[in-house]
Tab-separated table of C-alpha atoms and ligand atoms in Angstrom:
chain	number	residue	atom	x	y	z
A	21	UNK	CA	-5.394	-1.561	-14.192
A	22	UNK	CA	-8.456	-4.123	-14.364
A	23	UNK	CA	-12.179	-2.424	-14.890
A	24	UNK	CA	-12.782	-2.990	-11.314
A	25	UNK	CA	-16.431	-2.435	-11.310
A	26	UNK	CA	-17.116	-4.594	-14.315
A	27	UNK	CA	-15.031	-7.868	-12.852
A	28	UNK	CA	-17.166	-7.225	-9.437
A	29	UNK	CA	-20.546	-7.785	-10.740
A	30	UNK	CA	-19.294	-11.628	-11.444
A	31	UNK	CA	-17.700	-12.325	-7.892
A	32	UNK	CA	-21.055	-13.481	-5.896
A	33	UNK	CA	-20.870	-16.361	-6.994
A	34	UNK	CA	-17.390	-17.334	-5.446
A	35	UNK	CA	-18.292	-15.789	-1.752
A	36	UNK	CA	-18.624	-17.017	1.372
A	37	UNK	CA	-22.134	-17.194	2.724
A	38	UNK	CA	-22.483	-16.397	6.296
A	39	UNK	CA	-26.104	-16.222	7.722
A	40	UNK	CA	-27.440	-15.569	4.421
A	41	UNK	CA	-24.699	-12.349	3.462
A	42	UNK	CA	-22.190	-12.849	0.554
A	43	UNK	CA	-18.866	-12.323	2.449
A	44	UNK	CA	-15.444	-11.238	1.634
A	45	UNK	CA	-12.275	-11.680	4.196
A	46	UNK	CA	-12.915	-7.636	5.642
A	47	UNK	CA	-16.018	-5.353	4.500
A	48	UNK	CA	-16.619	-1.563	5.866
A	49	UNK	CA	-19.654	-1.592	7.719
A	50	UNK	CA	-21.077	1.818	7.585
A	51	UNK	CA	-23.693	1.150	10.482
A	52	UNK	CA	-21.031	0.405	13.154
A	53	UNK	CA	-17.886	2.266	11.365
A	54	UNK	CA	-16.317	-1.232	11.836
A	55	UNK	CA	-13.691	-2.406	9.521
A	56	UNK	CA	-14.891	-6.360	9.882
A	57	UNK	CA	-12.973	-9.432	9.549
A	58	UNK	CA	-13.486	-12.972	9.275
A	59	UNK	CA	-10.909	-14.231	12.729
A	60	UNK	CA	-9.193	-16.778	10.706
A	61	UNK	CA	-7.930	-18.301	13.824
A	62	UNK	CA	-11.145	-19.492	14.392
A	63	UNK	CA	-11.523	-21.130	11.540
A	64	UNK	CA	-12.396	-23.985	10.507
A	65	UNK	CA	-14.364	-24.690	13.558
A	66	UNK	CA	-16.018	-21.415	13.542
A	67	UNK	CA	-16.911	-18.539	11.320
A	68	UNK	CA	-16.441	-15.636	13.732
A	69	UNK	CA	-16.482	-11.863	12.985
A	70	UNK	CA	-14.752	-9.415	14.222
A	71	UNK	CA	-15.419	-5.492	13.918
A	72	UNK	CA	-12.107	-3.665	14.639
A	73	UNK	CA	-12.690	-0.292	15.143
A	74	UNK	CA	-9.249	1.215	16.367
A	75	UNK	CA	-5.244	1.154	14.904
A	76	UNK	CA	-4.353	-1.289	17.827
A	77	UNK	CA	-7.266	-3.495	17.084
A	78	UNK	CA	-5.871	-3.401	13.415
A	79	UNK	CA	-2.266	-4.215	14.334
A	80	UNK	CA	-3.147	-6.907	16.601
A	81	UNK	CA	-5.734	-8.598	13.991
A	82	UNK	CA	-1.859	-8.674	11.913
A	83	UNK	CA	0.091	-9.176	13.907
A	84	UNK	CA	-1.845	-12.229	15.751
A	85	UNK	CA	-2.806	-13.392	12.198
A	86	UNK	CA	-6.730	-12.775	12.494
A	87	UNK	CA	-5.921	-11.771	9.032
A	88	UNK	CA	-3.314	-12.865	7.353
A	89	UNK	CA	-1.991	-13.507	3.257
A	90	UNK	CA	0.020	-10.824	1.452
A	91	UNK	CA	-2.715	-8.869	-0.259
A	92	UNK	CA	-5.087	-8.756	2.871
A	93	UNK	CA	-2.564	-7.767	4.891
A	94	UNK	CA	-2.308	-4.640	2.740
A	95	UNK	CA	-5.886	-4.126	2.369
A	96	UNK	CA	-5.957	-4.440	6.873
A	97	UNK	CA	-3.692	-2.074	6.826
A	98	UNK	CA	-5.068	0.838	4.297
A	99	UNK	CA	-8.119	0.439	6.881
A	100	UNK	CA	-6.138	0.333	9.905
A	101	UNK	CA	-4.748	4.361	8.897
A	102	UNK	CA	-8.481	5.327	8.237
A	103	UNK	CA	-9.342	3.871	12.016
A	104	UNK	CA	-6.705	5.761	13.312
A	105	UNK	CA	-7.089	9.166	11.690
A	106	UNK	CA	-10.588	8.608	12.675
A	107	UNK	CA	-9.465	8.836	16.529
A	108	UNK	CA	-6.377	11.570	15.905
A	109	UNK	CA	-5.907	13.391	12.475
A	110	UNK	CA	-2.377	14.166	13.217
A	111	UNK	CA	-2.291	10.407	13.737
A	112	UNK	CA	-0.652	9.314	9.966
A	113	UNK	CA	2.991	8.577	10.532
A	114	UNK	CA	2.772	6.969	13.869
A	115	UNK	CA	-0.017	4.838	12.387
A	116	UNK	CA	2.423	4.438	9.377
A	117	UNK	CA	5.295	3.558	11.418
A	118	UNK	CA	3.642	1.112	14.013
A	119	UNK	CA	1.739	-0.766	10.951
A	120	UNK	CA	4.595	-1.337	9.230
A	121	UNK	CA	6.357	-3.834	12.247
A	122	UNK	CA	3.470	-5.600	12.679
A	123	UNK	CA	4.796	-8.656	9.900
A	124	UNK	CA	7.922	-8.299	7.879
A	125	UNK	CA	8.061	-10.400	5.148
A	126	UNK	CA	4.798	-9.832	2.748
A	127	UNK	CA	6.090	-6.926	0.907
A	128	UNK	CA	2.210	-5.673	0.511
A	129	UNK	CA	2.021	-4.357	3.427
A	130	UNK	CA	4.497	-1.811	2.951
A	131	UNK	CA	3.140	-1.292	-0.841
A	132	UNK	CA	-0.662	-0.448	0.834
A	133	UNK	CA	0.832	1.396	3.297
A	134	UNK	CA	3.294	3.621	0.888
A	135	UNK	CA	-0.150	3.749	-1.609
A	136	UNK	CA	-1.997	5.569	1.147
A	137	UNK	CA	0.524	8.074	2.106
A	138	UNK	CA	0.853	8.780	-1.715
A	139	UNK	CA	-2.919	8.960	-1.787
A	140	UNK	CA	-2.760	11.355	1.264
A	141	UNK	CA	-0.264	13.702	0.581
A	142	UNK	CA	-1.938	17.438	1.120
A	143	UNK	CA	-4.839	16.520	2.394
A	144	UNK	CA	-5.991	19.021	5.081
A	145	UNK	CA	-7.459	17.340	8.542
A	146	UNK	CA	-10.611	18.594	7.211
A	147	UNK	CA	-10.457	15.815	4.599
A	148	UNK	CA	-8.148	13.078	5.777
A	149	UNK	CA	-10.713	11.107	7.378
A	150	UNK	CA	-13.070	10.607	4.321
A	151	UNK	CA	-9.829	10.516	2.174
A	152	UNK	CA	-8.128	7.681	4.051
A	153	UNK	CA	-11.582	5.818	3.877
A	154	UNK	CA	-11.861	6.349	0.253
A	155	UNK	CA	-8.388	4.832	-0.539
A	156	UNK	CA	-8.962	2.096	1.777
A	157	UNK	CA	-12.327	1.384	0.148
A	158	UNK	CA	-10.928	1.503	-3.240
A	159	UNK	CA	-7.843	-0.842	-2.776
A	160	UNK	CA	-10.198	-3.287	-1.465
A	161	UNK	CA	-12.202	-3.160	-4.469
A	162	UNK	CA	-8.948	-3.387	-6.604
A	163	UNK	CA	-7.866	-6.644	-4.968
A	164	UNK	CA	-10.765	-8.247	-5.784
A	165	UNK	CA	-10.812	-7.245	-9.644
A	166	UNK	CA	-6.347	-8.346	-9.656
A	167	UNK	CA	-7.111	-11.401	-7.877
A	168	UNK	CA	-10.249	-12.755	-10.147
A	169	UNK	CA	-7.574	-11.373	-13.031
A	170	UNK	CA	-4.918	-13.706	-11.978
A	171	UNK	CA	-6.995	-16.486	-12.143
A	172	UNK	CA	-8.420	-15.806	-15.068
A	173	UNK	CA	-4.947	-15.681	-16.662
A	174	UNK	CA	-3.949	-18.568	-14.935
A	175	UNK	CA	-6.811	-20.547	-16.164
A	176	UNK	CA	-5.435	-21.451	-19.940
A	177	UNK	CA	-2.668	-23.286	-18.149
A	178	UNK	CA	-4.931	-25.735	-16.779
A	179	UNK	CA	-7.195	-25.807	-19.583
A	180	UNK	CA	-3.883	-27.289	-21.481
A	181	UNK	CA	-2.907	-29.715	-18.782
A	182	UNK	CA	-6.702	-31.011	-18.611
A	183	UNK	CA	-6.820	-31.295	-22.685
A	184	UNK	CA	-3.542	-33.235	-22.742
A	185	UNK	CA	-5.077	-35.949	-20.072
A	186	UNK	CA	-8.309	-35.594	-20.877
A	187	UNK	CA	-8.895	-39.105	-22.336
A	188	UNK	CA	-7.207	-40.647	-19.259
A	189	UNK	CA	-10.976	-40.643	-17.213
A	190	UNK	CA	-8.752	-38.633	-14.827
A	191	UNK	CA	-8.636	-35.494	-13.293
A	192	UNK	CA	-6.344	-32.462	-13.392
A	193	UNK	CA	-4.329	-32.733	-9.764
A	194	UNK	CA	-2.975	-29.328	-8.462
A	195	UNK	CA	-0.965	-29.193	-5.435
A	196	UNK	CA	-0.556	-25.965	-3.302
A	197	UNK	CA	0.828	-25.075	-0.008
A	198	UNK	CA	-0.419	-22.664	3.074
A	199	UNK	CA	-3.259	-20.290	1.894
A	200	UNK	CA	-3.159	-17.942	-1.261
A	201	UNK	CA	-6.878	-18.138	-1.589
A	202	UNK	CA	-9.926	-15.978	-0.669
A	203	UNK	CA	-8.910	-15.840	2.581
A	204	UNK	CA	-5.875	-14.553	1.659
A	205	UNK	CA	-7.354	-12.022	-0.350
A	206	UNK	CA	-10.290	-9.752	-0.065
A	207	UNK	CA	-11.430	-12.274	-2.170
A	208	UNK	CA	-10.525	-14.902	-5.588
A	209	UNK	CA	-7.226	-15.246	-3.714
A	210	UNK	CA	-4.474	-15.603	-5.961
A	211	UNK	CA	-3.214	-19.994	-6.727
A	212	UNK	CA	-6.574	-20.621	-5.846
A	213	UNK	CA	-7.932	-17.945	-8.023
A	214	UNK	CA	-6.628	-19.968	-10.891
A	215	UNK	CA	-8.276	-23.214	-9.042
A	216	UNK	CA	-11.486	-21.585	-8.577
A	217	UNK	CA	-11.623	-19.698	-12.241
A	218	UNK	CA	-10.748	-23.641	-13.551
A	219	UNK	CA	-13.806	-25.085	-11.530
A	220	UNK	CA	-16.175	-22.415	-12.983
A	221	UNK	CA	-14.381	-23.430	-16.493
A	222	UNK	CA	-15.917	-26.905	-15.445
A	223	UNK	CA	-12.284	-28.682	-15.409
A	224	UNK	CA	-12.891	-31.630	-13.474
A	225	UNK	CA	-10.100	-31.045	-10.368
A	226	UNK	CA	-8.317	-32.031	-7.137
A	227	UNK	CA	-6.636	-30.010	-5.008
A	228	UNK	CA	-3.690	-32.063	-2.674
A	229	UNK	CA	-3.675	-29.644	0.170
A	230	UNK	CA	-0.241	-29.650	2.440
A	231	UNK	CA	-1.123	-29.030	6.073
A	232	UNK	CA	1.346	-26.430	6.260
A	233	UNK	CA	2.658	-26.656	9.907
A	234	UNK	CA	3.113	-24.549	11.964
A	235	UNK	CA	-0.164	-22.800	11.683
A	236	UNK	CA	-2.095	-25.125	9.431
A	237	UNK	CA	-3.277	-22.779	6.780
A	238	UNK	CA	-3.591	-26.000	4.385
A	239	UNK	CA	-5.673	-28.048	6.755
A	240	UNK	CA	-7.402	-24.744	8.651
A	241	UNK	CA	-7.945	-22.599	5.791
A	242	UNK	CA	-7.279	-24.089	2.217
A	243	UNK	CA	-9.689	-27.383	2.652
A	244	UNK	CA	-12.595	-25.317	4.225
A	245	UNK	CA	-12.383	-22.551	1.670
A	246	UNK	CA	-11.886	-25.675	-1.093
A	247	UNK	CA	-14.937	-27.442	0.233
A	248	UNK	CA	-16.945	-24.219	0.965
A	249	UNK	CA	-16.898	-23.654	-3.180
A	250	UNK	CA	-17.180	-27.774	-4.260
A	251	UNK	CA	-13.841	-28.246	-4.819
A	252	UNK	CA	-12.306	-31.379	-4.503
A	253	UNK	CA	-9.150	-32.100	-1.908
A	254	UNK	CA	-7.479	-34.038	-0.219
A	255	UNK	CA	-5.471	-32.411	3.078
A	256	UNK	CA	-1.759	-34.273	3.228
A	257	UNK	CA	1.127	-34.206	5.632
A	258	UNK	CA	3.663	-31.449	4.385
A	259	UNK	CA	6.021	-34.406	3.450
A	260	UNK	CA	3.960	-35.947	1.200
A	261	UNK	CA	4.182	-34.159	-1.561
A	262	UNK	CA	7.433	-35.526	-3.252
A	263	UNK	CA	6.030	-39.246	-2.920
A	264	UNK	CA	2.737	-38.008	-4.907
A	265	UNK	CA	5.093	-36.121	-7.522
A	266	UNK	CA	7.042	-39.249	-7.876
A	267	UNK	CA	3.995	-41.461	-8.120
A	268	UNK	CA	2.230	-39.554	-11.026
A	269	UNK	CA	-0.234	-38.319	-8.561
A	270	UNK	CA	0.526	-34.292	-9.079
A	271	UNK	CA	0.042	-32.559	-12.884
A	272	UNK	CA	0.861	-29.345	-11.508
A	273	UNK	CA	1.803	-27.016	-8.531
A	274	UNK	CA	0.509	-23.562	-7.434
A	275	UNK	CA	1.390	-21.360	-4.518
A	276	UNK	CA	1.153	-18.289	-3.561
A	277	UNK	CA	4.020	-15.548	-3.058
A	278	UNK	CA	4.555	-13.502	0.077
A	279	UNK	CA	7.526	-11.276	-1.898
A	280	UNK	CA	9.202	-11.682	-5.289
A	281	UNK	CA	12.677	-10.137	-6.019
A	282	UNK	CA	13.242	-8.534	-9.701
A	283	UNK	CA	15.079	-12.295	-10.965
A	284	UNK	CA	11.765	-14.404	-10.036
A	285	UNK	CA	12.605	-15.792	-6.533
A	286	UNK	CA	9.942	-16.532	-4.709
A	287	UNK	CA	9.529	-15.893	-0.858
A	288	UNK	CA	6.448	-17.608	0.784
A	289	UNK	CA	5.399	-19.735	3.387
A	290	UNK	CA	8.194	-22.169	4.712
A	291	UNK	CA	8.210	-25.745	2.480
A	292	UNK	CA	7.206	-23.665	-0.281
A	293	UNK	CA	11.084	-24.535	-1.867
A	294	UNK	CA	11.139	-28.054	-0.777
A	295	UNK	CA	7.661	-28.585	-2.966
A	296	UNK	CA	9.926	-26.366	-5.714
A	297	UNK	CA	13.004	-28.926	-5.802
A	298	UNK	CA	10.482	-31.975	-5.946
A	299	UNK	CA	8.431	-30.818	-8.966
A	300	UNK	CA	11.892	-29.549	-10.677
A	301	UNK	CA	13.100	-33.361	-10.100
A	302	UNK	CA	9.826	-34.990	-11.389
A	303	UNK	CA	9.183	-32.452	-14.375
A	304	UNK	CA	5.997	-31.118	-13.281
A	305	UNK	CA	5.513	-27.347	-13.537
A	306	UNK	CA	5.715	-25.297	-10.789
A	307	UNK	CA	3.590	-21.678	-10.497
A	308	UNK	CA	3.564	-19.121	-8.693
A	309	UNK	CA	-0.060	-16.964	-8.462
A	310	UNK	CA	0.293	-13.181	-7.489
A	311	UNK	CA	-0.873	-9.253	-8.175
A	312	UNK	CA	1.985	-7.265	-9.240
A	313	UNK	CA	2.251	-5.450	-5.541
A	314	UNK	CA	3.907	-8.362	-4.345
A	315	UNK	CA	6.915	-8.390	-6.561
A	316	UNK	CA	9.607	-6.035	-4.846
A	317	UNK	CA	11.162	-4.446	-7.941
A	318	UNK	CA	13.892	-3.312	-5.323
A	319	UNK	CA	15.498	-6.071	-4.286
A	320	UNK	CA	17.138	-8.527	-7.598
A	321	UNK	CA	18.358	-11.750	-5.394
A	322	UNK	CA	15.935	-13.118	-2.848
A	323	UNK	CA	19.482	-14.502	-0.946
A	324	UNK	CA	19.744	-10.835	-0.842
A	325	UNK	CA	17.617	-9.023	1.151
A	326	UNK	CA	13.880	-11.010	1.886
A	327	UNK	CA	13.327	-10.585	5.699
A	328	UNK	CA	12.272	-13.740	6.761
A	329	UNK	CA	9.876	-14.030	9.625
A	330	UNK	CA	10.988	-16.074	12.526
A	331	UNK	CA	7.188	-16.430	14.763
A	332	UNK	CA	6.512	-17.842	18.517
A	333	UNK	CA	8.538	-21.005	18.811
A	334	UNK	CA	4.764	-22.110	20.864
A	335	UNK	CA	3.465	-22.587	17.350
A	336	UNK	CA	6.311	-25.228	16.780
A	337	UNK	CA	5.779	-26.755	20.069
A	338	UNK	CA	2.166	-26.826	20.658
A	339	UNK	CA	-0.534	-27.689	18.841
A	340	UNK	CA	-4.190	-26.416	18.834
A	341	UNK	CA	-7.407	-28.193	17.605
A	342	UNK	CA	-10.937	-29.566	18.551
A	343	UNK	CA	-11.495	-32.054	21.079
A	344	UNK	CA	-14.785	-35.011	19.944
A	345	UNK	CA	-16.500	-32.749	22.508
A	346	UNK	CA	-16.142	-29.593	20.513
A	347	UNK	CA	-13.901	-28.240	23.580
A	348	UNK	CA	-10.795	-25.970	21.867
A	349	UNK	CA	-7.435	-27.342	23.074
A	350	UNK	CA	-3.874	-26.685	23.342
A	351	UNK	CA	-1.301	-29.102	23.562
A	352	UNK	CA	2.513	-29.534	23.773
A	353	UNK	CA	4.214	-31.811	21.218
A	354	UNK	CA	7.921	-31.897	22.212
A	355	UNK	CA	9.273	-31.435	25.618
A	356	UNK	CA	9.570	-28.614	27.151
A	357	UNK	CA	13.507	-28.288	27.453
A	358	UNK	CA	13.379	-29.089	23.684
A	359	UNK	CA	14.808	-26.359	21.646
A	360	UNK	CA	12.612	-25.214	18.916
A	361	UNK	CA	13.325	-22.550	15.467
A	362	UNK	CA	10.372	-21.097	13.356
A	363	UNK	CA	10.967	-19.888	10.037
A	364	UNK	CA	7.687	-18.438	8.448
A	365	UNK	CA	8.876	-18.113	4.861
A	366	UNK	CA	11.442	-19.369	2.546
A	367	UNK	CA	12.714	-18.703	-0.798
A	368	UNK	CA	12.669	-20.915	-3.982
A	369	UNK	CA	15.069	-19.596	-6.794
A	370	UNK	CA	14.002	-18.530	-10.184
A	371	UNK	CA	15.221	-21.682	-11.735
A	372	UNK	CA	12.246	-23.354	-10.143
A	373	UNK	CA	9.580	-21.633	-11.055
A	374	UNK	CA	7.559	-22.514	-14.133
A	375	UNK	CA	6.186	-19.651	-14.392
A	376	UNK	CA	4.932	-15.788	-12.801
A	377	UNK	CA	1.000	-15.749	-13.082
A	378	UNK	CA	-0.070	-12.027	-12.623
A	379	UNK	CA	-2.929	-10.017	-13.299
A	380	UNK	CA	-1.322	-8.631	-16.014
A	381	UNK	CA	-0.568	-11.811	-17.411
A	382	UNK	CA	2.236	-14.942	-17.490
A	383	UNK	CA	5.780	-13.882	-16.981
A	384	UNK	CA	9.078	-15.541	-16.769
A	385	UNK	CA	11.149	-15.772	-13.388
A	386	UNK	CA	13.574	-13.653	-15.149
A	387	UNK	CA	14.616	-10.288	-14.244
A	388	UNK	CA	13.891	-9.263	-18.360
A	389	UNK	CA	10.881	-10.579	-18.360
A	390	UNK	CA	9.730	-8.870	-15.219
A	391	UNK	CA	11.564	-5.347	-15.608
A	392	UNK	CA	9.019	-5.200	-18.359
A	393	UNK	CA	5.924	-4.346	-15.192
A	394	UNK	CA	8.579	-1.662	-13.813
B	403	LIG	O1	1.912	-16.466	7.246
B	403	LIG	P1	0.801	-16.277	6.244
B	403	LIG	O2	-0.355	-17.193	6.471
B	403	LIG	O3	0.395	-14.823	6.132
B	403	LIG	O4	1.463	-16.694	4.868
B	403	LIG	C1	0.693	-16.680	3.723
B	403	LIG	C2	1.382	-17.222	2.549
B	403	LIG	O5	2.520	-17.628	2.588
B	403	LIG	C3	0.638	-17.132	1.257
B	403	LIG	O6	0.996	-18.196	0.419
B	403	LIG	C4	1.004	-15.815	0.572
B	403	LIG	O7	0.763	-14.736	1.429
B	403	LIG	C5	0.282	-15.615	-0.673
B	403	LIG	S1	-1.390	-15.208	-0.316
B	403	LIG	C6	-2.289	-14.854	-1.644
């Protein structure tokens, strides 16, 4: 495991700033014994905070994607046992069970929530309290020392793209789809990680953002946090991506990973594969960014056994934004007798991807190469 407290001291740098604090995407605040949260449905018209201080406040912040990303979700939900032990020390396997539904797909939510039972096991109600707040703590110091790890082995990759064009006056061009960043995170995030790590690096760099409907991550999330750190993008229309490939515009592609099966295949957010198939066609590598916890060493075929998330068919429907007046809106985009599907994730085969980019380092999409983290 990475020195935690030695890849920490470098992270200011990289965090938000709200009201003059450094912020991650949820802190412990000892003063008010809330677990607190940047509402990322808020965003990217407002920077709101929210202090959950009970199990249902937890599972609703998941569930309603306040928080959202693989490795926050885990982190949410370590904290979301501590809040409800807090209330009820007999509390663990209800809390257990009832965190565990709120989202099926990102595979670190059940790795957290298996980590804290582990973590757990004897502990007398005397101690469970201060114990559950101790692993919670501890994780979320982890996933900040994995994430800035990924991107610091991610890094060399675009160091060798950006010396191979660097006479060309250009830029390196990364694409990336939904949100695998800080807000994904505690912090670092995991593609952007490697974006962020190459920026420090001083590798002059563009991000082409996809929008990533339904929920807009890309546009919401992924250009804010982008522009937040002086990072360079451009937000597209989900099907733009294949013209840019085809046009030269796109050196390289890195997303983010919800759940990875033993072989390599890759489940995150829907269009993830389509973006796969396109950079397989044009020859440009594809990567995928993520800690370790998301790879599910149980199952070998994604075709096999990835639930896949199927959300509120509103969020296909409807759209929400800002009005010129600053007003929050709602409104419907198809019919209302229109019949509507919505598929969070997807998977893109093994074959597709370039290449694994952990915190323990590079690995195939193979299940050889990855049995050797088992
Ligand atoms: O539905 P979301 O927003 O939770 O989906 C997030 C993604 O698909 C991310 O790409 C993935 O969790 C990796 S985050 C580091």
């Amino acid at each position: 495991m990475v020195e935690t407290h030695e890849l920490s001291k470098r992270l200011v740098i990289l965090k938000m700033n709200f009201q003059g604090k450094n912020l991650q995407s949820i802190w412990f605040e000892p003063e008010s014994g809330g677990v607190c949260i940047i509402d990322q449905t808020k965003l990217p018209h407002q920077l709101k905070i929210n202090c959950l201080q009970s199990l249902d406040e937890v599972c609703y912040a998941i569930a309603s994607m306040q928080v959202r990303g693989a490795p926050l979700i885990g982190v949410t939900a370590a904290y979301g046992i501590y809040l409800s032990l807090r209330s009820n020390v007999n509390s663990l396997n209800e809390a257990l069970d009832t965190l565990s539904k709120t989202r099926p797909t990102a595979v670190n939510l059940k790795w957290a929530l298996k980590r804290v039972q582990e973590f757990l096991a004897g502990e007398g109600v005397d101690n469970i309290v201060g114990k559950a707040l101790e692993v919670a703590q501890l994780m979320e110091k982890e996933d900040i020392a994995v994430c800035e790890a990924i991107g610091e082995n991610g890094l060399p990759v675009l160091r060798g793209i950006w010396e191979s064009k660097k006479n060309s006056q250009d830029v390196v061009n990364v694409l990336t789809h939904c949100n695998a960043g800080a807000l994904a995170a505690v912090d670092w995030g995991t593609a952007l990680s490697v974006i962020y790590k190459a920026k420090l690096a001083g590798i002059p760099l563009h991000v082409w953002v996809d929008e990533t409907r339904p929920r807009n991550q890309g546009a919401a999330l992924t250009c804010w946090e982008l522009a937040e750190r002086g990072v360079a993008n451009t937000l597209i229309v989900d099907n733009a991506g294949g013209h840019l490939m085809q046009t030269g515009k796109v050196d390289l592609c890195v997303v983010g990973s919800d759940r990875t099966s033993l072989s390599g295949d890759v489940c995150n957010k829907i269009g993830t594969y389509l973006k796969a198939l396109a950079a397989n066609h044009n020859n440009i590598p594809f990567y995928v960014a993520l800690p370790v916890s998301t790879i599910d060493f149980s199952i070998l075929s994604g075709q096999e056994g990835f639930p896949i998330e199927e959300r509120d068919n509103r969020e296909v429907s409807h759209m929400r934004g800002q009005t010129e007046q600053g007003k929050m809106e709602t409104v419907r985009i198809a019919l209302s007798q229109t019949a509507v599907s919505n598929y969070g994730f997807d998977i893109t085969p093994a074959e597709f991807v370039t290449g694994l980019i952990t915190e323990k380092g590079i690995f195939e999409a193979s299940p050889e190469s990855l049995s050797k983290l088992l």
